[in-house]
Every structure is written in structure tokens, then in C-alpha cells.
CSV table of C-alpha atoms in Angstrom, one decimal:
chain,number,residue,atom,x,y,z
G,166,ALA,CA,1.4,-34.5,4.0
G,167,ASP,CA,-1.4,-31.9,4.3
G,168,GLY,CA,0.0,-29.9,1.4
G,169,LEU,CA,1.0,-27.0,3.5
G,170,PRO,CA,4.6,-25.6,3.7
G,171,LEU,CA,6.9,-26.8,6.4
G,172,ILE,CA,7.8,-23.2,7.3
G,173,ARG,CA,4.8,-20.9,7.7
G,174,ALA,CA,5.7,-17.2,7.6
G,175,VAL,CA,2.0,-16.4,8.3
G,176,ASN,CA,-0.2,-18.8,10.1
G,177,SER,CA,-4.0,-18.6,10.6
G,178,VAL,CA,-4.2,-14.8,10.5
G,179,SER,CA,-7.6,-13.3,10.2
G,180,LEU,CA,-8.3,-9.6,9.7
G,181,VAL,CA,-11.0,-7.2,8.6
G,182,VAL,CA,-10.7,-3.8,7.0
G,183,GLU,CA,-13.9,-1.7,6.8
G,184,LYS,CA,-14.5,0.6,3.9
G,185,GLY,CA,-13.0,4.1,4.5
G,186,ARG,CA,-11.1,2.9,7.5
G,187,ASN,CA,-7.5,1.9,8.2
G,188,LEU,CA,-5.9,-1.1,9.7
G,189,GLY,CA,-2.3,-1.0,11.0
G,190,VAL,CA,-0.3,-4.2,11.2
G,191,ILE,CA,2.7,-4.0,13.6
G,192,GLY,CA,5.3,-6.4,15.0
G,193,GLU,CA,9.0,-6.9,15.1
G,194,SER,CA,11.0,-7.7,12.0
G,195,GLY,CA,10.4,-11.2,10.7
G,196,CYS,CA,7.0,-11.6,12.3
G,197,GLY,CA,5.2,-11.9,8.9
G,198,LYS,CA,3.9,-8.4,8.3
G,199,SER,CA,5.2,-7.9,4.8
G,200,THR,CA,4.4,-11.5,3.9
G,201,LEU,CA,0.8,-10.9,4.9
G,202,ALA,CA,0.7,-7.8,2.7
G,203,ARG,CA,2.0,-9.8,-0.3
G,204,VAL,CA,-0.4,-12.6,0.3
G,205,ILE,CA,-3.4,-10.1,0.4
G,206,ALA,CA,-2.1,-8.5,-2.9
G,207,GLY,CA,-1.7,-11.9,-4.5
G,208,ILE,CA,2.1,-11.6,-5.0
G,209,HIS,CA,2.8,-14.5,-2.7
G,210,PRO,CA,-0.1,-17.1,-3.0
G,211,ALA,CA,-1.4,-18.4,0.3
G,212,ALA,CA,-1.3,-22.1,0.9
G,213,ALA,CA,-4.6,-22.0,2.6
G,214,GLY,CA,-7.4,-19.6,3.6
G,215,ASP,CA,-9.6,-17.1,1.9
G,216,ILE,CA,-9.2,-13.4,0.8
G,217,VAL,CA,-12.6,-11.6,0.4
G,218,PHE,CA,-12.6,-8.1,-1.0
G,219,ASP,CA,-15.7,-6.0,-1.6
G,220,GLY,CA,-17.8,-9.1,-0.9
G,221,LYS,CA,-16.1,-11.3,-3.5
G,222,GLU,CA,-13.6,-14.1,-2.8
G,223,LEU,CA,-10.3,-13.3,-4.6
G,224,GLU,CA,-8.0,-15.8,-6.3
G,225,ARG,CA,-4.8,-16.4,-4.3
G,226,THR,CA,-2.5,-15.2,-7.1
G,227,ALA,CA,-2.7,-11.8,-8.7
G,228,LYS,CA,-2.3,-13.4,-12.2
G,229,LYS,CA,-5.7,-15.1,-11.8
G,230,ARG,CA,-7.6,-12.0,-10.5
G,231,SER,CA,-9.7,-9.8,-12.8
G,232,GLN,CA,-8.4,-6.5,-14.0
G,233,ASP,CA,-10.9,-4.7,-11.8
G,234,GLN,CA,-9.8,-6.6,-8.8
G,235,LEU,CA,-6.2,-5.7,-9.5
G,236,ARG,CA,-7.1,-2.1,-10.0
G,237,GLU,CA,-9.1,-1.8,-6.8
G,238,MET,CA,-6.3,-3.1,-4.6
G,239,GLN,CA,-2.9,-1.5,-4.9
G,240,ILE,CA,0.3,-2.0,-2.9
G,241,VAL,CA,3.1,0.6,-2.2
G,242,PHE,CA,6.4,-0.8,-1.1
G,243,GLN,CA,9.1,0.3,1.4
G,244,TYR,CA,11.9,1.0,-1.1
G,245,ALA,CA,10.8,3.4,-3.8
G,246,ASP,CA,14.1,3.0,-5.6
G,247,THR,CA,13.4,-0.7,-6.4
G,248,ALA,CA,9.7,0.0,-7.2
G,249,LEU,CA,10.3,2.7,-9.8
G,250,ASN,CA,11.9,1.9,-13.2
G,251,PRO,CA,15.1,3.9,-13.3
G,252,ALA,CA,15.1,4.2,-17.1
G,253,LYS,CA,11.6,5.9,-17.3
G,254,PRO,CA,10.6,9.4,-16.5
G,255,VAL,CA,7.9,10.1,-13.9
G,256,GLU,CA,5.2,10.7,-16.5
G,257,ASP,CA,5.8,7.2,-18.1
G,258,ILE,CA,5.7,5.6,-14.6
G,259,ILE,CA,2.4,7.2,-13.7
G,260,SER,CA,0.9,6.8,-17.2
G,261,ARG,CA,1.3,3.0,-17.3
G,262,PRO,CA,-1.7,2.2,-15.1
G,263,LEU,CA,-3.8,4.9,-16.8
G,264,ALA,CA,-3.3,3.0,-20.1
G,265,PHE,CA,-3.5,-0.5,-18.6
G,266,TYR,CA,-6.6,-0.1,-16.4
G,267,HIS,CA,-8.4,2.8,-18.0
G,268,GLY,CA,-7.3,2.7,-21.7
G,269,LEU,CA,-6.7,6.5,-21.8
G,270,ASP,CA,-5.1,7.9,-24.9
G,271,ARG,CA,-1.9,9.9,-24.8
G,272,GLN,CA,-3.6,13.3,-24.4
G,273,ALA,CA,-5.9,12.1,-21.6
G,274,ARG,CA,-3.0,10.4,-19.9
G,275,SER,CA,-0.9,13.6,-19.9
G,276,LYS,CA,-3.7,15.6,-18.4
G,277,ARG,CA,-4.3,13.0,-15.7
G,278,VAL,CA,-0.6,12.8,-14.8
G,279,ASP,CA,-0.7,16.5,-14.0
G,280,GLU,CA,-3.8,16.0,-11.8
G,281,LEU,CA,-2.1,13.1,-10.0
G,282,LEU,CA,1.1,15.0,-9.4
G,283,ASP,CA,-1.1,17.8,-7.9
G,284,MET,CA,-2.8,15.3,-5.7
G,285,VAL,CA,0.4,14.1,-4.2
G,286,ARG,CA,1.7,17.6,-3.9
G,287,LEU,CA,4.5,17.4,-6.4
G,288,PRO,CA,5.4,20.0,-9.0
G,289,ARG,CA,4.2,19.1,-12.5
G,290,THR,CA,7.7,19.7,-13.9
G,291,LEU,CA,8.8,16.6,-12.1
G,292,ARG,CA,7.0,14.5,-14.8
G,293,TYR,CA,10.1,14.8,-17.0
G,294,ARG,CA,12.6,13.6,-14.4
G,295,ARG,CA,13.8,10.1,-13.8
G,296,PRO,CA,13.8,8.5,-10.3
G,297,SER,CA,17.5,9.1,-9.8
G,298,GLU,CA,16.8,12.9,-9.9
G,299,LEU,CA,14.2,12.7,-7.1
G,300,SER,CA,14.5,12.8,-3.3
G,301,GLY,CA,13.3,9.8,-1.2
G,302,GLY,CA,10.1,11.6,-0.3
G,303,GLN,CA,9.5,12.6,-3.9
G,304,LYS,CA,10.0,9.0,-5.0
G,305,GLN,CA,7.5,7.7,-2.5
G,306,ARG,CA,4.9,10.3,-3.6
G,307,VAL,CA,5.4,9.2,-7.2
G,308,ASN,CA,4.8,5.6,-6.0
G,309,PHE,CA,1.5,6.8,-4.5
G,310,ALA,CA,0.6,8.7,-7.7
G,311,ARG,CA,1.0,5.5,-9.6
G,312,ALA,CA,-1.1,3.6,-7.2
G,313,LEU,CA,-3.8,6.3,-7.3
G,314,ALA,CA,-3.7,6.2,-11.1
G,315,ALA,CA,-5.3,2.8,-11.0
G,316,GLY,CA,-8.3,4.2,-9.1
G,317,PRO,CA,-8.1,1.9,-6.0
G,318,LYS,CA,-10.4,1.3,-3.1
G,319,LEU,CA,-7.7,-0.1,-0.9
G,320,ILE,CA,-4.0,0.7,-0.8
G,321,ILE,CA,-1.6,-1.6,1.1
G,322,CYS,CA,1.3,0.4,2.5
G,323,ASP,CA,4.3,-1.8,3.3
G,324,GLU,CA,6.7,0.1,5.6
G,325,ILE,CA,6.4,3.1,3.2
G,326,THR,CA,7.9,5.6,5.7
G,327,SER,CA,10.7,3.5,7.2
G,328,ALA,CA,13.3,4.7,4.7
G,329,LEU,CA,12.4,8.3,5.1
G,330,ASP,CA,13.5,10.8,7.8
G,331,THR,CA,11.0,11.8,10.5
G,332,VAL,CA,9.9,15.1,8.9
G,333,VAL,CA,9.4,13.7,5.4
G,334,ALA,CA,7.6,10.6,6.9
G,335,ALA,CA,5.2,12.9,8.8
G,336,ALA,CA,4.4,14.8,5.6
G,337,VAL,CA,3.7,11.6,3.8
G,338,ILE,CA,1.3,10.5,6.5
G,339,GLU,CA,-0.6,13.8,6.4
G,340,LEU,CA,-0.8,13.4,2.6
G,341,LEU,CA,-2.4,10.0,3.0
G,342,LYS,CA,-4.9,11.4,5.4
G,343,GLU,CA,-5.8,14.1,2.9
G,344,LEU,CA,-6.2,11.6,0.1
G,345,GLN,CA,-8.4,9.4,2.2
G,346,ARG,CA,-10.7,12.3,3.0
G,347,GLU,CA,-10.9,13.3,-0.7
G,348,LEU,CA,-11.2,9.8,-2.2
G,349,GLY,CA,-12.7,7.6,0.5
G,350,LEU,CA,-9.7,5.2,0.4
G,351,SER,CA,-8.9,2.5,2.9
G,352,TYR,CA,-5.4,1.6,3.9
G,353,ILE,CA,-3.7,-1.4,5.4
G,354,PHE,CA,-0.6,0.1,7.0
G,355,ILE,CA,2.3,-2.3,7.6
G,356,SER,CA,4.9,-0.9,10.0
G,357,HIS,CA,7.1,-1.5,13.0
G,358,ASP,CA,6.8,2.1,14.1
G,359,LEU,CA,4.0,2.6,16.6
G,360,SER,CA,3.8,6.3,16.2
G,361,VAL,CA,3.1,5.9,12.5
G,362,VAL,CA,0.2,3.5,12.8
G,363,GLU,CA,-1.2,5.5,15.7
G,364,ALA,CA,-1.2,8.6,13.5
G,365,ILE,CA,-3.4,7.1,10.7
G,366,CYS,CA,-5.0,3.9,11.8
G,367,ASP,CA,-8.4,3.2,13.3
G,368,GLU,CA,-7.4,-0.3,14.5
G,369,ILE,CA,-4.1,-2.0,15.0
G,370,MET,CA,-3.3,-5.7,14.6
G,371,VAL,CA,-0.3,-6.9,16.5
G,372,MET,CA,1.6,-9.9,15.0
G,373,TYR,CA,4.2,-12.1,16.5
G,374,ASN,CA,6.0,-15.1,15.0
G,375,GLY,CA,3.6,-15.2,12.0
G,376,GLN,CA,0.4,-15.1,14.1
G,377,ARG,CA,-2.1,-12.4,15.1
G,378,VAL,CA,-1.7,-11.7,18.8
G,379,GLU,CA,-4.5,-9.1,19.2
G,380,GLN,CA,-6.4,-6.3,17.4
G,381,ILE,CA,-6.9,-3.1,19.3
G,382,THR,CA,-7.6,0.6,18.9
G,383,PRO,CA,-4.8,3.2,19.1
G,384,ASP,CA,-6.0,4.4,22.5
G,385,LYS,CA,-5.8,0.9,24.0
G,386,LEU,CA,-2.2,0.8,22.7
G,387,GLN,CA,-1.4,3.7,25.0
G,388,ALA,CA,-3.5,2.6,27.9
G,389,PRO,CA,-1.5,1.7,31.0
G,390,THR,CA,-1.4,-2.0,31.9
């Protein structure tokens, strides 16, 4: 009767991410973490509530947001395999946002692809390979290069290390820290792994059953009860 869905994956969740800082969102599987990420990105439109980014209220669906708003907020997903077009080489995958958001010509795009591969610590020769020829860690770095190509202020990381082994995941986290220092990025880091969010996040929001339980700093997470 009130126009809201009968089943609410995320209910009355409020969060704030400050510029240049990172917010971790943790909780058990099915608690609404990934739904929240998609709502913020405009992939799943919210039934109610507001999303304010850089002082401006965003439309609930990505299709209605401006090109600059889309560019400034990027999302990187858990499974790189499904996020990368298997038929395209890496250079085409990274080049697409360079053309769409920045209107770069072929020569400028090619130069920028090399720069982006350098930024995510991948050999430039990988630009000619397709996703099937890359390791899991390399695919996720290509995903990040594509997100960086847009020139974002905020990157939403949805379980991006959960499909990687411990060593590769740790290297990805260190890369994200480097990129943040260089570019002044902010991250929303969705994860069920406490050690991951502790390693990179300034604050941590705990979710349960679609709701925010508390928001704390990593040191409080470790504090004895």
C-alpha cells in the first residue's frame, strides 16, 4: 500500500563516506551488502531514500544520472570473469571509458592504456591479451584499470578479493592503497572478510538482515568486549 517492496534487502541504511577516506561494509552472506553497493551505483534503484554524492542528490537509477556523475562513481565487482568481455583484448576493455567519458582519439587512448596498465602494475604487453589468457589477479587489476580510466572520485569495491588467494588479495589491497595516495580516491569496500576491511578502511559499517547495526573504527573492532 505504501509503494515499497514486500521484501526489503536493505532497509533504512544510512552511511557517510568522506573524501579521501574509506568505508568498509561487512556482514554475513545475504545481509544486503552487495545490494547496498548496487543501489548506491544506481544499478538497483532504491524504493525510497536519497543518495547524495559530492553535495548533489543523485537519481536512483544510473540511466538518469549525468555522464559526470557516472564517471565519478565507479564499481568493481567480485567476479572479474563476468565483468570483462571475453571477446575483447585488454586494450579495448580499458579504452572504452576513455572514449565514452573523455572522448579521446585512438592515439591518445593507446597512450593512456599504457599509463593505466603501469598504474595497476601490469605489463604493457598484456594489452593484446583476452581475459581468458589472464590470471585471476590480473583480471581484477584490469577491472581496476578500467574503473580508473573513467577518472573517478569514489570506487565501490564489491567483494573484489574474495575470489583471489590470500597472497594475490593482499597485493591488490596494497595496490589500492597506493592508488589512493596518488589519486586521492575514496573507496566503499564491501566484504565479509574482517582482515581485508581492517587493512584498508578508516571506518567499518556492520550490517545484519538488511540493516545497519553499527559503524565503528577498525581498532574498536579488535577491542575486547
